[in-house]
mmCIF file of C-alpha atoms in Angstrom:
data_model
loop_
_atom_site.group_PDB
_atom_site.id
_atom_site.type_symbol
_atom_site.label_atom_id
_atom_site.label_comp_id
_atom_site.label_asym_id
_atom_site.label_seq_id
_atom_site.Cartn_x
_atom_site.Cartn_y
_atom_site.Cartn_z
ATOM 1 C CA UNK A 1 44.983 21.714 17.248
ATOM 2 C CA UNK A 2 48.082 23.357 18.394
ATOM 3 C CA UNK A 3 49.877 22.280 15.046
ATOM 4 C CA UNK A 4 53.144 22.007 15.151
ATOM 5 C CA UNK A 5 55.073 23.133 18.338
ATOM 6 C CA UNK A 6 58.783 23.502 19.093
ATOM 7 C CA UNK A 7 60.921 23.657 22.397
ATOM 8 C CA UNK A 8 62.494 26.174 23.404
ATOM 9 C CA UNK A 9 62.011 29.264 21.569
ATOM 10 C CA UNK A 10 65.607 30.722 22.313
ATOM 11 C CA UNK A 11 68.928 28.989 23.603
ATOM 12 C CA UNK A 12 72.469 30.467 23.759
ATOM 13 C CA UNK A 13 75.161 27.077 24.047
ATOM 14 C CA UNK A 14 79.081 27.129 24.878
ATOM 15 C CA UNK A 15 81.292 25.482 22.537
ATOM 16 C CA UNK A 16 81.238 21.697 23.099
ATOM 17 C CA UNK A 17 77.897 21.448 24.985
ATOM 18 C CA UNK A 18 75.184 18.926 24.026
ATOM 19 C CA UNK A 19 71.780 19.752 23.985
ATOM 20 C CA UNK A 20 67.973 18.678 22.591
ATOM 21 C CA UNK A 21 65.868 20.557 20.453
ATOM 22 C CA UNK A 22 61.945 19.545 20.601
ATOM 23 C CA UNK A 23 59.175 19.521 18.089
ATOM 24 C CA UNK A 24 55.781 17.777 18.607
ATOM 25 C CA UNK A 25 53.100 17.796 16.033
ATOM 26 C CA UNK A 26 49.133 16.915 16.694
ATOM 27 C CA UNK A 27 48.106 16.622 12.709
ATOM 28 C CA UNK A 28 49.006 12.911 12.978
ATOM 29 C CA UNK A 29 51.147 13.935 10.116
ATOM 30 C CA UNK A 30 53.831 10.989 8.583
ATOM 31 C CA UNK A 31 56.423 13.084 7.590
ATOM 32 C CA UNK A 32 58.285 15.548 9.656
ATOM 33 C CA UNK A 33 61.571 17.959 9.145
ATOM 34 C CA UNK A 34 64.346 19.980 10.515
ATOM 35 C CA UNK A 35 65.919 23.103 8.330
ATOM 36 C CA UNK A 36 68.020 25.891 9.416
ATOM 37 C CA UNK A 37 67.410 28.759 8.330
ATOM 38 C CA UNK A 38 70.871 31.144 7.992
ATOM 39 C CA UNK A 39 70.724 34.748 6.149
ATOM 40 C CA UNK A 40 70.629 34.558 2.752
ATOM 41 C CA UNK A 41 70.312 31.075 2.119
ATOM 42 C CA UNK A 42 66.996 30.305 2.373
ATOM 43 C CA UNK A 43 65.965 27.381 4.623
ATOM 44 C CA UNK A 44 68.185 24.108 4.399
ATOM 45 C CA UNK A 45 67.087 20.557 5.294
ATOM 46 C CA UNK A 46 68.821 18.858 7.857
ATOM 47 C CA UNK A 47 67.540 15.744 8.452
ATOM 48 C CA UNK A 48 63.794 14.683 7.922
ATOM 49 C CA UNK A 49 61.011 11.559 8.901
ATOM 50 C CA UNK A 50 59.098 9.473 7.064
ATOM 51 C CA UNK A 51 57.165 7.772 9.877
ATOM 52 C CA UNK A 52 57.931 6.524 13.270
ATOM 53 C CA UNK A 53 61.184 4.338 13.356
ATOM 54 C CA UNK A 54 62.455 5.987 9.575
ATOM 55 C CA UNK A 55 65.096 9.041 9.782
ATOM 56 C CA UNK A 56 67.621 10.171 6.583
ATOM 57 C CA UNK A 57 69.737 12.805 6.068
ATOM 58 C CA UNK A 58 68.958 16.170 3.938
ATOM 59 C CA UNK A 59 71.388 18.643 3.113
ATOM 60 C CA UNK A 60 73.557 19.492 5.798
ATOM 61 C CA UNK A 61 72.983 16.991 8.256
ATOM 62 C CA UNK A 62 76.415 17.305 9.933
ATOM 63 C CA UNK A 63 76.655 17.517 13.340
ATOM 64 C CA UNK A 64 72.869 17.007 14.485
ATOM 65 C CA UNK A 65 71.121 13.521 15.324
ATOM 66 C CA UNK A 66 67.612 12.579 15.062
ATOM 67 C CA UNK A 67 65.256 9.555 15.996
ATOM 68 C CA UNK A 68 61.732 9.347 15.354
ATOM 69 C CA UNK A 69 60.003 6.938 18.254
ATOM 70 C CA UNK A 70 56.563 8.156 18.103
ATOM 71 C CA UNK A 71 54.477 9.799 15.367
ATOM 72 C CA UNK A 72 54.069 13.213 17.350
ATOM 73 C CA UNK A 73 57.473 13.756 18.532
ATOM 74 C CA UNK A 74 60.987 14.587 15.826
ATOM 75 C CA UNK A 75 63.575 16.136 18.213
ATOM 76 C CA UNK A 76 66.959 17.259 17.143
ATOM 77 C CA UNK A 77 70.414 16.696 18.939
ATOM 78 C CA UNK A 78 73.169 18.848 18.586
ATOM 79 C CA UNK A 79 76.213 16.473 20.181
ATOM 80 C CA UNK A 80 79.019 19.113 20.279
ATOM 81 C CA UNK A 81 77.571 22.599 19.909
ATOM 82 C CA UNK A 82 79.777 24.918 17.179
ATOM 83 C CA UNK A 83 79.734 28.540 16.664
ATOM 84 C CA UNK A 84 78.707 27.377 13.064
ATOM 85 C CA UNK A 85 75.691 26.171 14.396
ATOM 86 C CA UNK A 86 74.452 29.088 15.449
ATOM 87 C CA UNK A 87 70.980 29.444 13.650
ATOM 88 C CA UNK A 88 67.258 29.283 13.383
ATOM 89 C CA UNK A 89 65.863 26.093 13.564
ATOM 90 C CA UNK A 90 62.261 24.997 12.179
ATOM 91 C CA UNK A 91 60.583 22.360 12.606
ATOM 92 C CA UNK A 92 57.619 20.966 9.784
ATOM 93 C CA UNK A 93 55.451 18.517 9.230
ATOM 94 C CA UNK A 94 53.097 16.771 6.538
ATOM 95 C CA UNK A 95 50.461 14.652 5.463
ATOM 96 C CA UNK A 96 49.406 12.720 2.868
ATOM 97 C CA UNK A 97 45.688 13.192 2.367
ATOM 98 C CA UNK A 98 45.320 14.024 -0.844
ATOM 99 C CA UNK A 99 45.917 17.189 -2.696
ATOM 100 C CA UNK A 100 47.744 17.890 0.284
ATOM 101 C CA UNK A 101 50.785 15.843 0.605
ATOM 102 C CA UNK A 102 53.435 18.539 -0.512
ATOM 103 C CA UNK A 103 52.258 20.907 1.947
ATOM 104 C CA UNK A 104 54.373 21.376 5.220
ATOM 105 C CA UNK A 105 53.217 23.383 8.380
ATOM 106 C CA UNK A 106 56.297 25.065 10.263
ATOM 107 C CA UNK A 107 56.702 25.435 14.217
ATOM 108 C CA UNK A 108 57.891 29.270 15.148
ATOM 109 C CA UNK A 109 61.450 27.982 14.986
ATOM 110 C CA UNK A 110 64.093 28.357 17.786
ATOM 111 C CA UNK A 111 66.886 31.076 17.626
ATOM 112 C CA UNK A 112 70.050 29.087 19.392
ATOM 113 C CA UNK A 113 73.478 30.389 19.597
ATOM 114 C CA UNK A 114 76.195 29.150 20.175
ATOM 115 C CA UNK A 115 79.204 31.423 21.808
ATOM 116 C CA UNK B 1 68.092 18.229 -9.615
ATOM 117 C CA UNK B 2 65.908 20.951 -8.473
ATOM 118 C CA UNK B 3 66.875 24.274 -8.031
ATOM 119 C CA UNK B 4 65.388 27.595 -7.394
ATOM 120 C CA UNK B 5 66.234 31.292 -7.798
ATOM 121 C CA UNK B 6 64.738 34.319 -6.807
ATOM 122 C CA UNK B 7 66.139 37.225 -8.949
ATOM 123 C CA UNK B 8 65.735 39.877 -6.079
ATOM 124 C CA UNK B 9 66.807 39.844 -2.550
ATOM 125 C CA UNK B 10 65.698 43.311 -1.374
ATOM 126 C CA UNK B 11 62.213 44.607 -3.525
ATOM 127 C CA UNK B 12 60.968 48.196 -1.937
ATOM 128 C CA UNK B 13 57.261 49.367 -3.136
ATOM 129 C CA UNK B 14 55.165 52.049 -1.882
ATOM 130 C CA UNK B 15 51.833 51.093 -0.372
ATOM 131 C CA UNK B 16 48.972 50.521 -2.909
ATOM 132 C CA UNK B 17 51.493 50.200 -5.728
ATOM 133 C CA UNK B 18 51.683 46.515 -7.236
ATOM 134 C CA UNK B 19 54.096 43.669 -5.701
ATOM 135 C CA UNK B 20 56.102 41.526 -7.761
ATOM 136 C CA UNK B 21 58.647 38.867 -6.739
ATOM 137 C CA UNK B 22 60.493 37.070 -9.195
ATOM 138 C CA UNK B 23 61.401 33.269 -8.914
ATOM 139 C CA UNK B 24 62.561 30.691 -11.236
ATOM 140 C CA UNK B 25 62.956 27.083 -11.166
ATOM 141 C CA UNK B 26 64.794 24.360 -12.247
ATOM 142 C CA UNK B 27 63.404 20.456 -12.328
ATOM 143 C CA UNK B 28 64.056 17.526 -14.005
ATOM 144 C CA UNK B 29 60.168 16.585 -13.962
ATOM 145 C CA UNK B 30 56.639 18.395 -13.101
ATOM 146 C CA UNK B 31 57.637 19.935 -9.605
ATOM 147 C CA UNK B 32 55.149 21.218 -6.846
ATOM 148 C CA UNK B 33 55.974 25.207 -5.963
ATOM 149 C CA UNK B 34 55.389 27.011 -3.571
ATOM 150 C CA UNK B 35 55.611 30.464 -1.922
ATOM 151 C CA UNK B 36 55.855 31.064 1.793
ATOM 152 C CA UNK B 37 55.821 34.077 3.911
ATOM 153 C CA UNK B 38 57.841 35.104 6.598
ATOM 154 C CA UNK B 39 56.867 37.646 9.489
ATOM 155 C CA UNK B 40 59.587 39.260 11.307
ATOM 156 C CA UNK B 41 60.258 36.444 14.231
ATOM 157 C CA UNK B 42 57.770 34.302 12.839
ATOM 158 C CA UNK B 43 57.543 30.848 11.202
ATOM 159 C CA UNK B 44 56.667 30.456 8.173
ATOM 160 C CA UNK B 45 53.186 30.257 6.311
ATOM 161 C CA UNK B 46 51.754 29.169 3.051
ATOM 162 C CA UNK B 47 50.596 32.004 0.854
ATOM 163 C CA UNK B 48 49.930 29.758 -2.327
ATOM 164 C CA UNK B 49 50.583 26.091 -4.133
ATOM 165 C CA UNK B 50 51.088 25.013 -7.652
ATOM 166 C CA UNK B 51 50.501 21.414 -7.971
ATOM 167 C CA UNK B 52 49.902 20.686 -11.759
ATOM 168 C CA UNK B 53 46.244 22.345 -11.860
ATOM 169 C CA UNK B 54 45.738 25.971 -13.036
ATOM 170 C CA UNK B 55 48.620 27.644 -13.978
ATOM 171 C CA UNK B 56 47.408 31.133 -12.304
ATOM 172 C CA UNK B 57 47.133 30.397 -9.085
ATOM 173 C CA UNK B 58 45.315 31.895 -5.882
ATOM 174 C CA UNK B 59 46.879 32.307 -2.135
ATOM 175 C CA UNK B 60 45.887 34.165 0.978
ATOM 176 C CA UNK B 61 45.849 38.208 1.428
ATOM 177 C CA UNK B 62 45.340 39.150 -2.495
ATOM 178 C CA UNK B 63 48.716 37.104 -3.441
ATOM 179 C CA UNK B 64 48.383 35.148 -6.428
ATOM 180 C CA UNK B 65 51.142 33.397 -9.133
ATOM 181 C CA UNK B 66 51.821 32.557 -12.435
ATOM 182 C CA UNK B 67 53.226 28.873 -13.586
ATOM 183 C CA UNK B 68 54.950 29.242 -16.599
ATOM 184 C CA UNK B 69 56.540 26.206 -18.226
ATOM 185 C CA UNK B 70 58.119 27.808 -21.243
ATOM 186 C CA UNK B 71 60.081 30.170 -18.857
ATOM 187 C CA UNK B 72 60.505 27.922 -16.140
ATOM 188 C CA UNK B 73 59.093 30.956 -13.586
ATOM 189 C CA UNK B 74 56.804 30.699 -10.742
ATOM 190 C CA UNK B 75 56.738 35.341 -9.930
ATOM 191 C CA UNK B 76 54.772 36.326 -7.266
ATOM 192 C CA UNK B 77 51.906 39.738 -7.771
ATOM 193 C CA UNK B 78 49.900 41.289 -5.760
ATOM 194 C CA UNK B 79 47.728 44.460 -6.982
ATOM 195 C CA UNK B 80 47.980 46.688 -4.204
ATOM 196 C CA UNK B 81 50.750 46.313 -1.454
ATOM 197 C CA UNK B 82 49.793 47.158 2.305
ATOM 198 C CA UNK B 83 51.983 47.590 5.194
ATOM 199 C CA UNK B 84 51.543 44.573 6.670
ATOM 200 C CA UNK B 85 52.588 42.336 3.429
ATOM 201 C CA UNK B 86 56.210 43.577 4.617
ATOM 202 C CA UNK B 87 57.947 40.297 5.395
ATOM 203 C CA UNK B 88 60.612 38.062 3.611
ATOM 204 C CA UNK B 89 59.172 35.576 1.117
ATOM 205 C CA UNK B 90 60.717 32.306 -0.082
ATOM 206 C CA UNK B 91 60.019 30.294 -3.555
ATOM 207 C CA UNK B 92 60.142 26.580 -2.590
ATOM 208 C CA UNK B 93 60.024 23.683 -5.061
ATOM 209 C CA UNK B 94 59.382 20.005 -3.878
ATOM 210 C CA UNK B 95 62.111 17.466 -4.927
ATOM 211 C CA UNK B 96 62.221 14.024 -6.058
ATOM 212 C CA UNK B 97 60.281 12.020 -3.899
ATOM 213 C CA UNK B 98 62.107 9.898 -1.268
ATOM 214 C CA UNK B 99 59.805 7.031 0.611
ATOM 215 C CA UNK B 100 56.790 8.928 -0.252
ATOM 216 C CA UNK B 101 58.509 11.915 1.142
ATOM 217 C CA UNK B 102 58.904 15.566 -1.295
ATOM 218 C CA UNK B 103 61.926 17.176 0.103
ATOM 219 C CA UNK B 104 61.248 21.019 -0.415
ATOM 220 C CA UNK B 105 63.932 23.492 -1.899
ATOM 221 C CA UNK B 106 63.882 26.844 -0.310
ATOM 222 C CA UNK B 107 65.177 29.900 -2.888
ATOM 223 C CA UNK B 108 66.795 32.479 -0.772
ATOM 224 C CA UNK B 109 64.666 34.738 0.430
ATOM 225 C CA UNK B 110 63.345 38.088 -0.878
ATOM 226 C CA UNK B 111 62.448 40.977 1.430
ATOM 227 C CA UNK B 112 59.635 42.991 0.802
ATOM 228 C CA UNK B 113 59.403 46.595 2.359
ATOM 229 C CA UNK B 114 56.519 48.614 1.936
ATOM 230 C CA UNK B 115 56.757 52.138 2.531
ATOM 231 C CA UNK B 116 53.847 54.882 3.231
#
């Protein structure tokens, strides 16, 4: 299994451009996330999956879209890049089987900024 | 709500000297925690889970972690600190569930450097 995988590992956006983040996941996992991770604030959830078809919002999920069409695939779209979205972006996913369900597997993230 | 604070962001040990990092929690029922690690431009990887079994529990590379209700902590230890446990470390607890879904809450990171 490649576990969780995420498109493209670096990306430097002007102001105002559009662009699409990828993650893909072979764990057949239900649930799947986006955080950004920003110096000394941990990792914050953006917007998350509960299955194919089923997308809500976490914590700052301003400025970013997601849709969920298959169970492998969760990409992110930033509409109208801003220099305040300049970031690391991970992407996770999870399971259910039991004793398990909590635990999320990260991608290796993708470093975009945005000038 | 949940919540989480880690009391250090910077911790500096000398190799084979003992590791602790020091996280507490707040939740408004029996949370899941966690601590992940974090290589230098790396993702991020389980060390250990709490889930309502043991209270001392056991993770990867001679980590392990104490549950303790009474003081609402979750600290990290490690015996004997090697070079390569220099990395930035991050308390998570899970929230509420949402559609079956535990959002997790990320403390803020604590770097560990370990020095010869």
């Amino acid at each position: 299994n490649a576990g969780v995988t995420q498109t493209p590992k670096f990306q430097v956006l002007k102001t105002g451009q559009s662009m699409t983040l990828q993650c893909a996941q072979d764990m057949n996992h239900e649930y799947m996330s986006w955080y950004r991770q920003d110096p000394g604030m941990g990792l914050r959830l953006i917007h998350y999956s509960v299955g194919a078809g089923i997308t809500d919002q976490g914590e700052v999920p301003n400025g970013y879209n997601v849709s969920r069409s298959t169970t492998e695939d969760f990409p992110l779209r930033l509409l109208s890049a801003a220099p305040s979205q300049t970031s690391v972006y991970f992407c996770a996913s999870s399971g259910t089987t039991s004793g398990r369900r909590n635990e999320q597997y990260f991608g290796p993230g993708t470093r975009l900024t945005v000038t | 709500a949940q919540s989480v604070t880690q009391l250090d962001s910077h911790v500096s040990v000398s190799e084979g000297t003992p590791v602790l990092l020091r996280c507490n929690y707040s939740s408004s029922y029996s949370p899941s925690l966690f601590w992940y690690v974090q290589h230098p431009n790396k993702g991020l990887q389980l060390l250990l889970k709490y889930t309502s079994a043991a209270t001392l529990v056991k993770g990867i590379n001679g980590f392990e972690a104490e549950f303790k209700k009474s003081e609402t902590s979750f600290h990290l230890t490690k015996p004997s600190a090697h070079m390569s446990d220099a990395a930035e470390y991050f308390c998570v607890v899970s929230g509420a569930p949402s559609g079956g879904y535990n959002k997790l809450i990320f403390g803020a990171g604590t770097r560990l450097a370990v020095h010869p």
